[in-house]
Coordinates of C-alpha atoms and ligand atoms in Angstrom, one line a residue:
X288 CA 23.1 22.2 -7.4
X289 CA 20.6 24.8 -6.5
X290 CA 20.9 25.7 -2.2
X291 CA 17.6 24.0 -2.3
X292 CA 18.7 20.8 -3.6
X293 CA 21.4 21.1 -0.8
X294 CA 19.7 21.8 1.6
X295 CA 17.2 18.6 1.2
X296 CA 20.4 16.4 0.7
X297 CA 21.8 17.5 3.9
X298 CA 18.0 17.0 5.5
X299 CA 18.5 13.5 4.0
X300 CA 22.0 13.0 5.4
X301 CA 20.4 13.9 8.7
X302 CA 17.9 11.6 8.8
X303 CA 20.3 8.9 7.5
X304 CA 22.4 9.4 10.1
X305 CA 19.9 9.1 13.1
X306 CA 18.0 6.2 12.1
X307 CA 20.5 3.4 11.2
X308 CA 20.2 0.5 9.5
X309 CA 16.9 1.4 8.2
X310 CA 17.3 1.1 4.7
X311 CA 14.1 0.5 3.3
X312 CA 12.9 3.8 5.1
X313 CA 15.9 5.4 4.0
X314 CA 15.2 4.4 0.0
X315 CA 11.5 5.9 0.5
X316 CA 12.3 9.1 2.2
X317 CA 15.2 9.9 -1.3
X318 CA 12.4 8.8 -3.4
X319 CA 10.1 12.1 -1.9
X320 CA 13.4 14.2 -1.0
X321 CA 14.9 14.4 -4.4
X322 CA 11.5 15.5 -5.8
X323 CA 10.7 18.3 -3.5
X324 CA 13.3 20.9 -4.4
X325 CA 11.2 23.3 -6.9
X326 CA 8.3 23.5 -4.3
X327 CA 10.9 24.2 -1.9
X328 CA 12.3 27.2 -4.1
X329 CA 8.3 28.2 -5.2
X330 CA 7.0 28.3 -1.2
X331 CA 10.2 29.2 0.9
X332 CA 7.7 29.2 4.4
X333 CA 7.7 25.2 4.2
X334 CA 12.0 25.6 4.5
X335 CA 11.7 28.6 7.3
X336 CA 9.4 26.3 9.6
X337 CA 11.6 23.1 8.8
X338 CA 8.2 21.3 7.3
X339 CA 10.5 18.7 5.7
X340 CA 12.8 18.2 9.2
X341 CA 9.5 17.8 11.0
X342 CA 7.7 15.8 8.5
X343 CA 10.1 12.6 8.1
X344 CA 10.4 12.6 12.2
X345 CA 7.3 10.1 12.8
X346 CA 5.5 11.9 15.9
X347 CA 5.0 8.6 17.5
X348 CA 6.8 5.2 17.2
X349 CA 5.1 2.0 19.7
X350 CA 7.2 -1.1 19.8
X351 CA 5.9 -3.9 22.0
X352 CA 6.2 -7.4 23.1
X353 CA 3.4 -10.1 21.5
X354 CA 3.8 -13.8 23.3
X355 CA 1.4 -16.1 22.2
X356 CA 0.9 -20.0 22.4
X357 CA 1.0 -22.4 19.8
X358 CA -1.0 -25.6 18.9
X359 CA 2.0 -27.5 20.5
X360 CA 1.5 -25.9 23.7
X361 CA 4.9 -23.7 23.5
X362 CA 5.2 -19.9 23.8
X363 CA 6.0 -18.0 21.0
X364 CA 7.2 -14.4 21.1
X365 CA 6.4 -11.4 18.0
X366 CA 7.6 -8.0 18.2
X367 CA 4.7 -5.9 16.9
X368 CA 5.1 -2.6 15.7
X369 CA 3.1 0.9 15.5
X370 CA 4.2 3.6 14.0
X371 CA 2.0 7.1 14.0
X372 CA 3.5 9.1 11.3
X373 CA 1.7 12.4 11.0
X374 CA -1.8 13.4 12.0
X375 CA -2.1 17.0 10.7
X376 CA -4.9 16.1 8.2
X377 CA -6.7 13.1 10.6
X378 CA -5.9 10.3 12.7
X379 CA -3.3 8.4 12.1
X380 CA -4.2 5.6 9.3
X381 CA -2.7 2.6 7.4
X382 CA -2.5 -1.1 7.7
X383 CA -1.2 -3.7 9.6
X384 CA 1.6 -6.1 7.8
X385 CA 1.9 -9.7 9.6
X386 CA 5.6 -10.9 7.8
X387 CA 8.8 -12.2 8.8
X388 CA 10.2 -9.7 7.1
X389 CA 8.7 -6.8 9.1
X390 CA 11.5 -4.5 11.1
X391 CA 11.2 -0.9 12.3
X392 CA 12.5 0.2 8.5
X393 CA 9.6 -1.2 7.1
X394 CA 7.1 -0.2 9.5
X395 CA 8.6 3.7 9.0
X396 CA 9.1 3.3 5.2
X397 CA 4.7 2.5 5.0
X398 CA 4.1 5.0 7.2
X399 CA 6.1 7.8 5.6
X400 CA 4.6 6.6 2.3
X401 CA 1.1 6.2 3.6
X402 CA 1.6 10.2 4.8
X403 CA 1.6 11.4 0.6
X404 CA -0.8 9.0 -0.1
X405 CA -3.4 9.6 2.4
X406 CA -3.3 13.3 1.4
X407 CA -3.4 12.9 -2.2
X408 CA -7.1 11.0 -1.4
X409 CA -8.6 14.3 0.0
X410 CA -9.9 12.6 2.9
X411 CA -9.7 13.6 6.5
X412 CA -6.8 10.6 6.8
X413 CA -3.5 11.2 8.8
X414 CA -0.8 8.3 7.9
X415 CA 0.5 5.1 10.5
X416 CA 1.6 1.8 9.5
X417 CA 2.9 -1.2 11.7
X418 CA 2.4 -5.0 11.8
X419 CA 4.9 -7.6 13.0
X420 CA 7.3 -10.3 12.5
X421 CA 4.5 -13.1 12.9
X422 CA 3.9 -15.7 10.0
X423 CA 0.7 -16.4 9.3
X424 CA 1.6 -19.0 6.7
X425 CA 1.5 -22.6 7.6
X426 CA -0.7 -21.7 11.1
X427 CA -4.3 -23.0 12.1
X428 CA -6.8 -20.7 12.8
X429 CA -6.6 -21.1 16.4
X430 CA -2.9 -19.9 16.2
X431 CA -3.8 -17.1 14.7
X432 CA -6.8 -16.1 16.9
X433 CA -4.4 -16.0 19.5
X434 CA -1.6 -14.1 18.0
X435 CA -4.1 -11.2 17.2
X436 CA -5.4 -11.4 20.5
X437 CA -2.3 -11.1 22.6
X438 CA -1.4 -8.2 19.7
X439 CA -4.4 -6.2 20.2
X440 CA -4.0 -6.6 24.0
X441 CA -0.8 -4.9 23.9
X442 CA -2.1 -1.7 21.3
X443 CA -5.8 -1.2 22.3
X444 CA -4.7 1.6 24.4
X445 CA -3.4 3.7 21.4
X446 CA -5.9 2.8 19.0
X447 CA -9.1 4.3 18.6
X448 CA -11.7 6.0 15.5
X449 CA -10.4 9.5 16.7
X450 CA -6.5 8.5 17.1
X451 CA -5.5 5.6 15.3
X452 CA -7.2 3.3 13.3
X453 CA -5.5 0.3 11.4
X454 CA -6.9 -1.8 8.6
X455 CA -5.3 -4.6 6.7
X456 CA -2.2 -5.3 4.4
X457 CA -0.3 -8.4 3.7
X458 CA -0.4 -10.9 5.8
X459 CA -3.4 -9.1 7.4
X460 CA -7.1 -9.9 5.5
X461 CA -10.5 -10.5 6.7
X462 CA -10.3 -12.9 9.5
X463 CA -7.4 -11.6 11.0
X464 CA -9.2 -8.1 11.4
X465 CA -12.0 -10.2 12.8
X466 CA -9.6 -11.8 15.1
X467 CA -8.2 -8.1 15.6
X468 CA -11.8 -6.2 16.2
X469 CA -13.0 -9.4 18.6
X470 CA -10.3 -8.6 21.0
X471 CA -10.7 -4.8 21.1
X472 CA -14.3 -5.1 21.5
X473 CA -14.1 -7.6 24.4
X474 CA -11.3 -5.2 26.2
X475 CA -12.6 -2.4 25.7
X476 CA -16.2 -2.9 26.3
X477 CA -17.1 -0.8 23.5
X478 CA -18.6 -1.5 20.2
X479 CA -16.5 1.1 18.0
X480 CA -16.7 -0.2 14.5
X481 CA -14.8 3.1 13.3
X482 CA -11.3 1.6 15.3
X483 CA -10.5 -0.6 12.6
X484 CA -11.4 -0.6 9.0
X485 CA -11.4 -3.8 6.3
X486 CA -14.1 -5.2 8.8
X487 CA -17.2 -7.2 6.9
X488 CA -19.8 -5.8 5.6
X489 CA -21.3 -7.8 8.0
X490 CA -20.5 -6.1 11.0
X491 CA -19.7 -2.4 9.9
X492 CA -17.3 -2.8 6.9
X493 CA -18.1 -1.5 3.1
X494 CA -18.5 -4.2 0.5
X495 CA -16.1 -2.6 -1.9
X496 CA -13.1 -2.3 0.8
X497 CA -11.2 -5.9 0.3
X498 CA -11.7 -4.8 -4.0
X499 CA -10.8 -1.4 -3.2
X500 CA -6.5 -1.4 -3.7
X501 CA -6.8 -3.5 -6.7
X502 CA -9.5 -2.0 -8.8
X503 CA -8.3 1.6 -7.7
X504 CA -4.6 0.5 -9.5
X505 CA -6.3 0.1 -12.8
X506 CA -8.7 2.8 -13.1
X507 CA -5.6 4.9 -12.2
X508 CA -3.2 2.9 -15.1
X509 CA -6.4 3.4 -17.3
X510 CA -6.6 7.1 -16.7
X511 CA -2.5 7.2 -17.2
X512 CA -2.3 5.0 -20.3
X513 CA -5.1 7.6 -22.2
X514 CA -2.9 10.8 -20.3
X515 CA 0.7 9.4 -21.7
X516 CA -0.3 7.0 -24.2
X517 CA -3.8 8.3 -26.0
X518 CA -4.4 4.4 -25.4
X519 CA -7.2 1.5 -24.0
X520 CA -6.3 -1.1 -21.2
X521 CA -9.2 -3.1 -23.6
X522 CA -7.3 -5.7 -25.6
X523 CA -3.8 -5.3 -23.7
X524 CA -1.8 -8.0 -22.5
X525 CA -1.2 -7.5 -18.9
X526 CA 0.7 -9.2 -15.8
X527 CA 0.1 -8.9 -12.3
X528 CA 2.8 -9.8 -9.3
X529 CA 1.1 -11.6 -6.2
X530 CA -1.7 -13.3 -5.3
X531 CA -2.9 -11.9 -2.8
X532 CA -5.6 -9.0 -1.8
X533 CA -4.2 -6.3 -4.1
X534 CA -3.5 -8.7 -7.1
X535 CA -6.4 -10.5 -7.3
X536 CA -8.7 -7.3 -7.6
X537 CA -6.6 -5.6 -9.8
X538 CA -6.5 -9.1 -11.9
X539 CA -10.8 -8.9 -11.6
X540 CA -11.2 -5.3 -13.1
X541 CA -8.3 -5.8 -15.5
X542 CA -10.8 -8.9 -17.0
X543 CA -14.1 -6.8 -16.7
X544 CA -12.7 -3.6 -18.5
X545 CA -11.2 -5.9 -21.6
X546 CA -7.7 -7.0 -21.0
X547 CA -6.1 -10.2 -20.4
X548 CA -4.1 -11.0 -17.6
X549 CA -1.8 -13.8 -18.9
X550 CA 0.5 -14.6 -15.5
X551 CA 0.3 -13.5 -11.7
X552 CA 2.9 -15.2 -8.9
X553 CA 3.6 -15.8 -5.4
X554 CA 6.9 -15.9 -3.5
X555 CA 7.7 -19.7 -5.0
X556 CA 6.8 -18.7 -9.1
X557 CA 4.9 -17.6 -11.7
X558 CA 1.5 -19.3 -13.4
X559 CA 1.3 -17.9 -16.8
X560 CA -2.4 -19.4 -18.4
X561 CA -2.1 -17.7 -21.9
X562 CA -6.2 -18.2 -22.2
X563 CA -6.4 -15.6 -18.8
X564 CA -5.9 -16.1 -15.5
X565 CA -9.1 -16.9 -13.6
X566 CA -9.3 -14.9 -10.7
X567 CA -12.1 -17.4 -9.1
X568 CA -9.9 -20.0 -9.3
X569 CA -6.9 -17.6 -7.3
X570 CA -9.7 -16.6 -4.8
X571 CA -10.3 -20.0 -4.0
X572 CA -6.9 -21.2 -3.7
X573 CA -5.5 -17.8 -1.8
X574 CA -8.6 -17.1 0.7
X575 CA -10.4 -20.7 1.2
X576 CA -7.3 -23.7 0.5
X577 CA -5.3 -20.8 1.9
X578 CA -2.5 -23.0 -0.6
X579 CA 0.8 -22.2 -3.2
X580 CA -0.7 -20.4 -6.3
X581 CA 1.1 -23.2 -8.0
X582 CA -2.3 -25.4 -7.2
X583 CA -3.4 -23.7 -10.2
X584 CA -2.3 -26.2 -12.6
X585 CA -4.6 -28.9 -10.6
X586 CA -7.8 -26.5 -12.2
X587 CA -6.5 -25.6 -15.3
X588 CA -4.1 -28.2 -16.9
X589 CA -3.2 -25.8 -19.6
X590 CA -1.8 -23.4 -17.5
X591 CA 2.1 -23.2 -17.5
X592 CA 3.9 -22.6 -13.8
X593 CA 7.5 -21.4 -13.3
X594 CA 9.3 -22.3 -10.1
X595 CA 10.9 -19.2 -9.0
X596 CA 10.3 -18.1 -12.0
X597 CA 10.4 -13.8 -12.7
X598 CA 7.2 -12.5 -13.8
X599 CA 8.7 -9.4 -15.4
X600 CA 10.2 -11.3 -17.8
X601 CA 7.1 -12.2 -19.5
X602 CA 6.2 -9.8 -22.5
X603 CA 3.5 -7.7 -22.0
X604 CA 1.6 -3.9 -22.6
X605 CA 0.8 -3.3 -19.2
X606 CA 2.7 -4.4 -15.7
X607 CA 1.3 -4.0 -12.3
X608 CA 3.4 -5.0 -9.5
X609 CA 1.1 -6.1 -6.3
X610 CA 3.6 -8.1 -3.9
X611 CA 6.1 -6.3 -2.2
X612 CA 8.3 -3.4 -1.6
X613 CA 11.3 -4.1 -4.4
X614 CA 10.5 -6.6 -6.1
X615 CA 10.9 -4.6 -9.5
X616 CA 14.5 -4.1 -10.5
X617 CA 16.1 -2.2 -12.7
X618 CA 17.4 -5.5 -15.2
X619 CA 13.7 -5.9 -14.9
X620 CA 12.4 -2.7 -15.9
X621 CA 15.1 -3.2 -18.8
X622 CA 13.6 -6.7 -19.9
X623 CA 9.5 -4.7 -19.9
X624 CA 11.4 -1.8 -21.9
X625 CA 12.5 -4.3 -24.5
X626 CA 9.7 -6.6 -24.9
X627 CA 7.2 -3.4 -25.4
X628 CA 5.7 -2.8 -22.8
X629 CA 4.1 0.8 -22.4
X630 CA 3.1 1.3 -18.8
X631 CA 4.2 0.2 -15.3
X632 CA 1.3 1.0 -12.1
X633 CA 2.1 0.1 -8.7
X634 CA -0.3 -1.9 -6.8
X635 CA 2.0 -2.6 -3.8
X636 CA 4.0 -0.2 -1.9
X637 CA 7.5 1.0 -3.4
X638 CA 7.6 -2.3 -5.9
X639 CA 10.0 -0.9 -8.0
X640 CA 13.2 0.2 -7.0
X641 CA 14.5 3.7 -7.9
X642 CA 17.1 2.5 -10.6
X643 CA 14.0 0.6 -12.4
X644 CA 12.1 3.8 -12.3
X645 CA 14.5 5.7 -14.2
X646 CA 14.4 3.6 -16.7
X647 CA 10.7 4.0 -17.7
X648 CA 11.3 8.0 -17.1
X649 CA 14.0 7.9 -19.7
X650 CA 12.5 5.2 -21.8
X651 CA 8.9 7.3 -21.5
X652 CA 7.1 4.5 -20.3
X653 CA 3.6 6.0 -18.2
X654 CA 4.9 5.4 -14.7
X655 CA 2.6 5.1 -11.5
X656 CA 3.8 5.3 -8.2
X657 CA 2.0 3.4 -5.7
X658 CA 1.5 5.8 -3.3
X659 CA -1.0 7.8 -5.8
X660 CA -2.3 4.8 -8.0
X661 CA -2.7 2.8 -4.8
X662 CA -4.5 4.7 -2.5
X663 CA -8.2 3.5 -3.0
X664 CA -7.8 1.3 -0.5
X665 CA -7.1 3.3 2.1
X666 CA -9.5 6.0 0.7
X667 CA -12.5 3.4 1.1
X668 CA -11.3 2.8 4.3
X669 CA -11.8 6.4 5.4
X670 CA -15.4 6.1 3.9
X671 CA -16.0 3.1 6.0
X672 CA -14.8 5.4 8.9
X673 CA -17.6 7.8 7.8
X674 CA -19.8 4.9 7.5
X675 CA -19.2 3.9 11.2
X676 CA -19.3 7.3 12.5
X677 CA -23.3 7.9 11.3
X678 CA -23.7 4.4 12.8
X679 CA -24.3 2.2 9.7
X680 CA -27.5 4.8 8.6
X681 CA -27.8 6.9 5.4
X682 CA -24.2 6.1 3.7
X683 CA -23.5 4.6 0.5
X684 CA -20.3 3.9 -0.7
X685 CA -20.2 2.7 -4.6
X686 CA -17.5 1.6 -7.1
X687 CA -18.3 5.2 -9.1
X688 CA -17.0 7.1 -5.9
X689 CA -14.4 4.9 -5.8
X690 CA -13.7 5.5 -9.6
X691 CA -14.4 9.3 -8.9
X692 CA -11.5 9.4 -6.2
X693 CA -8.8 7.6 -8.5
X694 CA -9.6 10.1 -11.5
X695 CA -9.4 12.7 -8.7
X696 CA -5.9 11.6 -7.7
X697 CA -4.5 11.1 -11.4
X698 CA -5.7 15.0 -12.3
X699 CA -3.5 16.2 -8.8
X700 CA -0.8 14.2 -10.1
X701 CA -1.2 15.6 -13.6
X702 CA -1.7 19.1 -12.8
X703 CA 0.9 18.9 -10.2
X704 CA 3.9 17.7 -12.5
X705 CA 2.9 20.4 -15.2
X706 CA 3.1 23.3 -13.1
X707 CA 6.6 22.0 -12.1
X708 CA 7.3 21.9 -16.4
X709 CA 7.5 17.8 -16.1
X710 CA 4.5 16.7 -17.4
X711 CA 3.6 13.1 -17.0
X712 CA 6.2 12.6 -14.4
X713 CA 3.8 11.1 -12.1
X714 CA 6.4 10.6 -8.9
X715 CA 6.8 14.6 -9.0
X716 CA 3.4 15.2 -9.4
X717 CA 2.3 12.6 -6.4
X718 CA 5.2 13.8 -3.9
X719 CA 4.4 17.4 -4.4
X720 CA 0.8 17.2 -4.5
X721 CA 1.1 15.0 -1.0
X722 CA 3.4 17.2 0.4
X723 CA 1.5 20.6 0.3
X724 CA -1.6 19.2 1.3
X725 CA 0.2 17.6 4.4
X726 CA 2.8 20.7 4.7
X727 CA -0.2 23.5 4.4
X728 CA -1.9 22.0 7.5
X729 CA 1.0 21.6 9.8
X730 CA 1.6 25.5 8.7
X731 CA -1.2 26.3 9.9
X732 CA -1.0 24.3 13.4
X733 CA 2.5 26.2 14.3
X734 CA 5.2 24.5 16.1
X735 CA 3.8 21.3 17.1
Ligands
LIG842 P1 -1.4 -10.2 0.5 O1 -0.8 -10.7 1.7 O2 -2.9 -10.4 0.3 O3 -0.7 -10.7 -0.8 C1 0.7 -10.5 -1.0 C2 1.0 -11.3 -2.2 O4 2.3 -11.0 -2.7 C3 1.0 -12.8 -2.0 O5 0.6 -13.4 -3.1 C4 2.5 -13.1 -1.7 O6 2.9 -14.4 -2.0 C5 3.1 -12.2 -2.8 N1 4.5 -11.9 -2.5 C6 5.1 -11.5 -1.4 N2 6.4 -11.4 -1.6 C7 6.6 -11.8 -2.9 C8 7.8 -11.8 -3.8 N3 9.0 -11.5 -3.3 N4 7.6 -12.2 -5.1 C9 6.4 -12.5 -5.5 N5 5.3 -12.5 -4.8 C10 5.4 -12.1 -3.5 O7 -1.0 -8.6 0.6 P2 -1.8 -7.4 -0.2 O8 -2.3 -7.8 -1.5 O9 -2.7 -6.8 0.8 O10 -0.5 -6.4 -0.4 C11 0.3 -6.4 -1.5 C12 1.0 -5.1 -1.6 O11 0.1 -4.0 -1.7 C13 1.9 -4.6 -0.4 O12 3.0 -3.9 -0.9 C14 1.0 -3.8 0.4 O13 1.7 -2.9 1.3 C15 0.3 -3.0 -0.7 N6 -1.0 -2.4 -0.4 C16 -2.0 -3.1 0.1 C17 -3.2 -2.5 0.4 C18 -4.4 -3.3 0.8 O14 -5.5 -2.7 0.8 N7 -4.3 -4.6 1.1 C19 -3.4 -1.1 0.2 C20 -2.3 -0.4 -0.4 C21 -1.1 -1.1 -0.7 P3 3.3 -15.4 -0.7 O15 1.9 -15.9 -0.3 O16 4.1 -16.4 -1.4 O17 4.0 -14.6 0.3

């Protein structure tokens, strides 16, 4: 073990050590750690000024009470979360996540990933994350209107285009940043589009933002499966975890550039429609019946649907996981290995777990890490910040720039793993690429 490999285990230990119980943070910080040791040996100044100690410390974390009423006339109570990871390149940016699954872990684990990410886009981005334990699912809109507005009354005061500015993730879509905006508007008495981003093109939002995570995925995997592969997407067979905002866009483009998306999934199963899944059909059963994707079946009777069924155990070319942190395991990544398929690209945040991407490193399956072949989203939201600051008047965002950004990111990640003598390790290349960006400007702002 080389004294920097020891040194970033003992950082780990550290950090271990003072934030308990955090495991899903803790899994995402080894993920970056045990990657960062040959940059570490090639720029000692990022060890001498403790860049790695002061870079997984978040520089703010808000937790705060959210009581709302529901339809029943009985008070419910959230705990809502904001976390401000790191705002050396920009203010701090990254979505809010409404789930009963959210805890602190979570909220740091996004945040810390959202800090590589951000930087790999080039934008002027810093990285935040938080969200809440609140359930959307199964509550009227009125519910919802007034969770978001006793949420946003509680975090207006940190917010704002120049400090922090949220967007949406699961859980979190158009009409709850409506909700969202509404209520900072109306306390604030200001009209600041650039505070929140995932807004509709209606009232200060880019067309191409809600598309932007999803068709970002696959013009990454496209530009991966021709760096690794020398191969098309056109005519692969492809499945896509989720439903949701990430899934169904990445499911849209998929179609468009030729290849056929034969099962997608929720929480309860898996709909496998060997003819293609028609993404209309999930649009309209996800963002207007707001229903189970197993409704499916009711619009296309030869579709197939799999209670709690496991989507990776499909066969396929090409897997994109788009619905949650772990929900890729290793037996899984075993099962894609064997049945042929040739490249993995995250859609979602840390879908698959660190066993599962080992084995498509040793099995030499093109692997994309979400936190590079994810972050259109989030780049298109900085755009839209753009957008807002000129005040809606000579901007125009297209799908090409969006397309230009993702090839962007895949030649950093690219270049980056060469240099280090692992080419086409695309976690190596992402972390390190991240890192220096991120590590070069707190350099440069001294001991803050
Ligand atoms: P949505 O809420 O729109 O959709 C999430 C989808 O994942 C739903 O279909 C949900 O099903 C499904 N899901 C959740 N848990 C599971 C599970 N255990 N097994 C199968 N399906 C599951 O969220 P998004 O599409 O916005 O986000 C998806 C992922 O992408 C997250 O990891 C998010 O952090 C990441 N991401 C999102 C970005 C964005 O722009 N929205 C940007 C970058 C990353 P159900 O309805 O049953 O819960």
């Amino acid at each position: 073990m080389s004294t920097h490999s020891e040194t970033v285990s003992s950082i780990y230990q550290q950090i271990v050590d003072r934030n308990p119980g955090e495991n899903e943070f803790h899994q995402a910080l080894y993920e970056v750690l045990e990657t960062l040791s040959p940059v570490l040996e090639k720029q000692p100044e990022y060890a001498k000024n403790k860049i790695i100690e002061r870079l997984c410390e978040p520089e703010r974390q808000i937790i705060f009470r959210v009581p709302w009423e529901d339809d029943n006339g009985e008070i419910q109570i959230n705990r809502g979360y904001r976390i401000g990871f790191n705002s050396a390149l920009g203010p701090y940016k990254g979505g809010l996540r409404f789930h009963p699954s959210v805890k602190i872990g979570t909220m740091k684990f996004l945040a810390f990933e959202q800090t590589f990410k951000n930087a790999l886009t080039g934008l002027p981005i810093g990285s935040g994350k938080g969200g809440s334990d609140f359930d959307p699912k199964g509550k009227s809109d009125n519910e919802v209107m007034r969770f978001c507005q006793s949420f946003m009354t509680a975090l207006y005061r940190h917010l704002g285009e120049n400090t922090d500015v949220p967007a949406g993730d699961i859980g979190v879509g158009s009409r709850e940043i409506g909700y969202l905006f509404g209520q900072y508007k109306r306390i604030t008495q200001r009209y600041e589009s650039g505070v929140i981003t995932g807004k509709s093109p209606q009232w200060g939002g880019t067309w191409i933002r809600h598309k932007a995570t999803g068709y970002g995925a696959v013009f990454f995997c496209e530009e991966m499966v021709r760096a690794v592969h020398n191969e098309e997407l056109k005519d692969k067979v492809a499945v896509v975890s989720g439903s949701g905002n990430v899934a169904t866009y990445a499911m849209e483009k998929l179609r468009v550039i030729g290849a056929k998306v034969i099962a997608c999934s929720d929480s309860s199963g898996v709909i496998i429609d060997r003819n293609g899944i028609d993404v209309d059909t999930v649009i309209h059963i996800k963002e207007v019946e707001r229903a189970r994707i197993k409704t499916y079946l009711d619009f296309h009777h030869d579709a197939e649907y799999i209670d709690g069924g496991n989507i990776w155990d499909i066969p396929c070319d090409i897997a994109l996981p788009c619905a949650t942190q772990n929900e890729l395991q290793q037996a899984d990544a075993i099962t894609l290995v064997k049945n042929g398929c040739i490249a993995v690209c995250e859609g979602a945040n840390m879908p698959s777990t660190p066993d599962a991407i080992k084995v498509f490193q040793q099995e030499g399956i093109a692997f994309g890490p979400g936190k590079a072949a994810n972050a259109g989203g989030v780049a298109s939201s900085a755009l839209e910040m753009q957008h807002n600051a000129t005040h809606g008047s000579g901007f125009e965002y297209s799908e090409e720039r969006l397309h230009e950004i993702m090839n962007h990111i895949h030649r950093d990640c690219c270049d980056t793993a060469e240099e280090f003598g692992e080419p086409h390790n695309y976690v190596l290349g992402a972390n390190i690429a991240g890192f220096r960006r991120v590590a070069n400007a707190m350099l440069a702002f001294g001991i803050i």
